[in-house]
CSV table of C-alpha atoms in Angstrom, one decimal:
chain,number,residue,atom,x,y,z
A,555,MET,CA,-9.5,1.3,-45.0
A,556,LYS,CA,-8.4,1.0,-41.4
A,557,GLN,CA,-8.1,4.3,-39.7
A,558,GLN,CA,-4.6,5.1,-38.3
A,559,ALA,CA,-4.7,6.0,-34.6
A,560,ILE,CA,-3.2,9.4,-33.8
A,561,LYS,CA,-1.3,9.1,-30.5
A,562,PHE,CA,-1.5,11.9,-28.1
A,563,GLU,CA,1.2,12.1,-25.4
A,564,PHE,CA,0.0,12.2,-21.9
A,565,ARG,CA,2.5,12.0,-19.0
A,566,GLU,CA,2.0,9.0,-16.8
A,567,ALA,CA,1.2,10.1,-13.3
A,568,LYS,CA,3.8,8.6,-10.9
A,569,ASN,CA,3.6,10.8,-7.8
A,570,ARG,CA,2.7,9.5,-4.3
A,571,GLU,CA,-0.8,10.9,-4.6
A,572,ASN,CA,-1.4,9.0,-7.8
A,573,TYR,CA,-0.4,5.7,-6.4
A,574,ILE,CA,-3.6,3.5,-6.0
A,575,VAL,CA,-3.5,1.7,-2.7
A,576,GLY,CA,-5.3,-1.6,-1.8
A,577,ASN,CA,-4.8,-4.6,0.4
A,578,SER,CA,-2.4,-6.1,-2.1
A,579,ASN,CA,0.1,-3.3,-2.2
A,580,ALA,CA,-0.5,-1.4,1.1
A,581,ASN,CA,2.6,-2.9,2.8
A,582,ALA,CA,4.8,-1.9,-0.1
A,583,ILE,CA,3.8,1.8,0.0
A,584,LYS,CA,4.1,1.8,3.8
A,585,TRP,CA,7.7,0.9,3.5
A,586,ILE,CA,8.3,3.7,0.9
A,587,ASP,CA,6.5,6.1,3.2
A,588,LYS,CA,8.7,5.0,6.1
A,589,TYR,CA,11.9,6.2,4.4
A,590,PRO,CA,14.4,7.5,5.6
A,591,ASN,CA,13.6,5.5,8.8
A,592,TRP,CA,14.8,2.2,7.4
A,593,LYS,CA,16.9,0.1,9.8
A,594,ASN,CA,18.4,-2.0,7.0
A,595,SER,CA,20.5,-0.8,4.0
A,596,GLY,CA,17.9,-1.6,1.5
A,597,LEU,CA,14.5,-3.0,0.6
A,598,ILE,CA,13.3,-5.6,-1.9
A,599,ILE,CA,9.8,-5.3,-3.5
A,600,GLU,CA,8.5,-8.5,-5.1
A,601,GLY,CA,5.5,-8.2,-7.4
A,602,PRO,CA,3.9,-9.4,-10.7
A,603,LYS,CA,4.7,-7.7,-13.9
A,604,SER,CA,2.9,-4.3,-14.3
A,605,SER,CA,2.0,-4.2,-10.6
A,606,GLY,CA,3.3,-0.7,-10.0
A,607,LYS,CA,6.8,-1.5,-8.9
A,608,SER,CA,8.3,1.2,-11.1
A,609,HIS,CA,5.7,3.7,-9.8
A,610,LEU,CA,7.0,2.9,-6.2
A,611,VAL,CA,10.5,3.4,-7.4
A,612,SER,CA,9.5,6.8,-8.8
A,613,VAL,CA,7.9,7.8,-5.5
A,614,TRP,CA,11.0,6.7,-3.6
A,615,GLN,CA,13.2,8.7,-6.0
A,616,ASN,CA,11.2,11.8,-5.1
A,617,LYS,CA,11.9,11.1,-1.4
A,618,SER,CA,15.5,9.9,-1.5
A,619,ASN,CA,17.0,11.5,-4.6
A,620,CYS,CA,18.1,8.1,-5.7
A,621,SER,CA,19.6,7.1,-9.1
A,622,ILE,CA,17.5,4.5,-11.0
A,623,PHE,CA,19.0,1.8,-13.1
A,624,SER,CA,17.8,-1.2,-15.0
A,625,SER,CA,19.3,-4.7,-14.6
A,626,GLU,CA,20.8,-4.4,-18.1
A,627,GLN,CA,22.6,-1.2,-17.1
A,628,VAL,CA,24.1,-3.1,-14.1
A,629,ASN,CA,25.1,-6.0,-16.3
A,630,ARG,CA,26.9,-3.6,-18.7
A,631,GLU,CA,28.4,-1.7,-15.7
A,632,GLU,CA,26.8,1.6,-16.9
A,633,VAL,CA,26.5,2.7,-13.3
A,634,ASN,CA,28.8,4.9,-11.3
A,635,ALA,CA,29.3,2.7,-8.4
A,636,SER,CA,31.1,5.3,-6.3
A,637,ASP,CA,28.6,8.1,-6.5
A,638,ASN,CA,27.0,9.3,-3.2
A,639,ASN,CA,23.4,8.8,-4.3
A,640,ASN,CA,20.9,6.3,-3.0
A,641,LEU,CA,20.2,3.6,-5.5
A,642,ALA,CA,17.3,1.8,-7.1
A,643,VAL,CA,17.7,-1.2,-9.4
A,644,GLU,CA,14.7,-2.6,-11.3
A,645,ASN,CA,14.1,-6.2,-12.5
A,646,LEU,CA,16.6,-7.8,-10.2
A,647,GLU,CA,15.8,-11.2,-11.7
A,648,HIS,CA,17.7,-10.2,-14.9
A,649,ILE,CA,21.0,-9.4,-13.3
A,650,ARG,CA,23.9,-11.6,-14.4
A,651,ASN,CA,26.9,-9.4,-13.6
A,652,TYR,CA,26.8,-10.5,-9.9
A,653,GLU,CA,30.4,-9.3,-9.1
A,654,PHE,CA,29.6,-5.7,-10.1
A,655,PHE,CA,26.2,-5.8,-8.5
A,656,LEU,CA,27.8,-7.0,-5.2
A,657,HIS,CA,30.4,-4.2,-5.4
A,658,LEU,CA,27.6,-1.7,-6.0
A,659,ILE,CA,25.5,-2.6,-3.0
A,660,ASN,CA,28.5,-3.1,-0.7
A,661,PHE,CA,29.6,0.5,-1.5
A,662,LYS,CA,26.2,1.9,-0.8
A,663,LYS,CA,26.1,0.0,2.5
A,664,GLU,CA,29.6,1.2,3.5
A,665,LYS,CA,28.6,4.8,2.8
A,666,LYS,CA,25.4,4.4,4.8
A,667,LEU,CA,23.3,5.0,1.7
A,668,LYS,CA,20.1,3.1,0.9
A,669,TYR,CA,19.0,1.0,-2.1
A,670,LEU,CA,15.7,-0.3,-3.4
A,671,LEU,CA,15.5,-3.4,-5.5
A,672,THR,CA,12.5,-4.7,-7.5
A,673,THR,CA,11.8,-8.1,-9.0
A,674,SER,CA,8.9,-10.0,-10.5
A,675,GLN,CA,10.2,-13.2,-8.9
A,676,SER,CA,10.7,-14.2,-5.3
A,677,ILE,CA,14.3,-13.9,-4.1
A,678,THR,CA,14.4,-17.5,-3.1
A,679,SER,CA,13.5,-18.6,-6.6
A,680,LEU,CA,16.4,-16.8,-8.2
A,681,ASN,CA,19.4,-18.9,-9.3
A,682,ILE,CA,22.1,-16.6,-8.2
A,683,SER,CA,25.5,-18.2,-8.5
A,684,LEU,CA,27.4,-15.9,-6.1
A,685,SER,CA,26.8,-16.9,-2.5
A,686,ASP,CA,27.7,-13.4,-1.1
A,687,ILE,CA,24.9,-11.9,-3.2
A,688,ASN,CA,22.4,-14.4,-1.8
A,689,SER,CA,23.4,-13.6,1.8
A,690,ARG,CA,23.1,-9.9,1.2
A,691,LEU,CA,19.6,-10.2,-0.4
A,692,LEU,CA,18.3,-12.7,2.2
A,693,GLU,CA,19.1,-10.3,5.0
A,694,LEU,CA,17.1,-7.5,3.5
A,695,PRO,CA,13.4,-6.9,4.3
A,696,LYS,CA,11.0,-8.0,1.5
A,697,VAL,CA,7.5,-6.8,0.7
A,698,LYS,CA,5.2,-8.5,-1.7
A,699,ILE,CA,2.6,-7.0,-4.0
A,700,THR,CA,-0.1,-9.7,-4.5
A,701,LEU,CA,-2.9,-10.0,-7.1
A,702,PRO,CA,-5.3,-7.0,-7.0
A,703,SER,CA,-8.7,-6.9,-5.3
A,704,ASP,CA,-11.7,-5.5,-7.2
A,705,ASP,CA,-11.4,-2.1,-5.5
A,706,LEU,CA,-7.7,-1.8,-6.5
A,707,LEU,CA,-8.5,-2.9,-10.1
A,708,LYS,CA,-11.1,-0.2,-10.3
A,709,GLY,CA,-8.7,2.4,-9.0
A,710,LEU,CA,-6.0,1.2,-11.4
A,711,ILE,CA,-8.3,1.3,-14.4
A,712,ILE,CA,-9.4,4.8,-13.5
A,713,LYS,CA,-5.8,5.9,-13.1
A,714,LEU,CA,-4.5,4.4,-16.3
A,715,LEU,CA,-7.3,5.8,-18.4
A,716,LYS,CA,-6.9,9.2,-16.7
A,717,ASP,CA,-3.2,9.1,-17.7
A,718,LYS,CA,-4.5,8.9,-21.3
A,719,GLY,CA,-7.0,11.8,-20.8
A,720,ILE,CA,-10.0,9.5,-20.5
A,721,ILE,CA,-12.7,9.5,-17.8
A,722,ILE,CA,-14.7,6.3,-17.4
A,723,THR,CA,-18.2,6.1,-15.9
A,724,THR,CA,-19.1,3.9,-13.0
A,725,LYS,CA,-21.4,1.8,-15.2
A,726,LEU,CA,-18.6,1.1,-17.7
A,727,LEU,CA,-16.1,0.5,-14.9
A,728,ASP,CA,-18.4,-2.1,-13.3
A,729,TYR,CA,-18.9,-3.8,-16.7
A,730,VAL,CA,-15.1,-4.1,-17.2
A,731,ILE,CA,-14.4,-5.4,-13.7
A,732,THR,CA,-16.8,-8.4,-14.1
A,733,ARG,CA,-15.2,-9.5,-17.4
A,734,ILE,CA,-11.5,-8.8,-17.3
A,735,GLU,CA,-8.7,-11.0,-16.0
A,736,ARG,CA,-7.6,-10.3,-12.5
A,737,SER,CA,-4.0,-9.3,-13.1
A,738,TYR,CA,-2.0,-6.1,-13.4
A,739,GLU,CA,-0.6,-7.1,-16.8
A,740,ALA,CA,-4.0,-7.9,-18.2
A,741,VAL,CA,-5.4,-4.5,-17.1
A,742,ASN,CA,-2.5,-2.6,-18.6
A,743,LEU,CA,-2.8,-4.5,-21.9
A,744,PHE,CA,-6.6,-4.0,-21.9
A,745,ILE,CA,-6.3,-0.2,-21.4
A,746,GLU,CA,-3.7,0.0,-24.2
A,747,ASP,CA,-5.9,-1.9,-26.6
A,748,LEU,CA,-9.1,0.0,-25.6
A,749,ASN,CA,-7.4,3.4,-26.1
A,750,LYS,CA,-5.9,2.3,-29.5
A,751,ILE,CA,-9.2,1.1,-30.9
A,752,SER,CA,-11.0,4.2,-29.5
A,753,LEU,CA,-8.6,6.4,-31.4
A,754,GLU,CA,-8.7,4.3,-34.6
A,755,LYS,CA,-12.5,4.4,-34.7
A,756,LYS,CA,-12.8,7.9,-33.3
A,757,LYS,CA,-15.3,6.6,-30.8
A,758,ASN,CA,-15.8,7.3,-27.1
A,759,ILE,CA,-15.4,4.5,-24.6
A,760,SER,CA,-18.7,2.5,-24.5
A,761,ILE,CA,-19.9,-1.0,-23.6
A,762,SER,CA,-19.8,-2.1,-27.2
A,763,LEU,CA,-16.2,-0.9,-27.6
A,764,ILE,CA,-15.2,-2.5,-24.4
A,765,LYS,CA,-16.9,-5.7,-25.5
A,766,GLU,CA,-15.1,-5.7,-28.8
A,767,VAL,CA,-11.7,-5.4,-27.0
A,768,ILE,CA,-12.5,-8.1,-24.5
A,769,GLU,CA,-13.8,-10.6,-27.2
A,770,LYS,CA,-10.8,-9.8,-29.4
A,771,ASP,CA,-8.0,-10.3,-26.8
A,772,TYR,CA,-9.4,-11.8,-23.7
């Protein structure tokens, strides 16, 4: 009979000191650190799925006391457009209620507030039907998070496992790095699967366990 995994809740670390920095994301965190000295009304962060954009939003919230909303909340107008808080909107590519979104960012600009937008697609590739939105977005500074280097992958794996209460050895880390796909999403999925199987089998992280996960899913 398959052993049911018992899930323990560990809080994901999303403070500035927990953000793993490498060449691929250094520019993004520099912009966050620059706040409140932004010349423009806002900033757009473009990056692949699971690349730490939400972590950056959380870091910025600690600095700016912003309100954070998803694209779906914007689409449903579940946002108080006239509050006096800075604003962060995640997954910009899924916004469809352009009129409300335009009203939202125009209000923030008029009140000299700041807004942070994240997206997994480049702004130029978004098919936005409202020209006023396009012009607003194109005038904003944009920073890109690119695919991670080995050093950043190592740091990310250590951080994600630590979030789950697991410490990985250098030997095991080197083994993973040479075999896993170089993407943020793949690393996140790998860690989730590794943790799940470790709990189900009541085994510590080992090369044989890592090999099992890699051969199963990757």
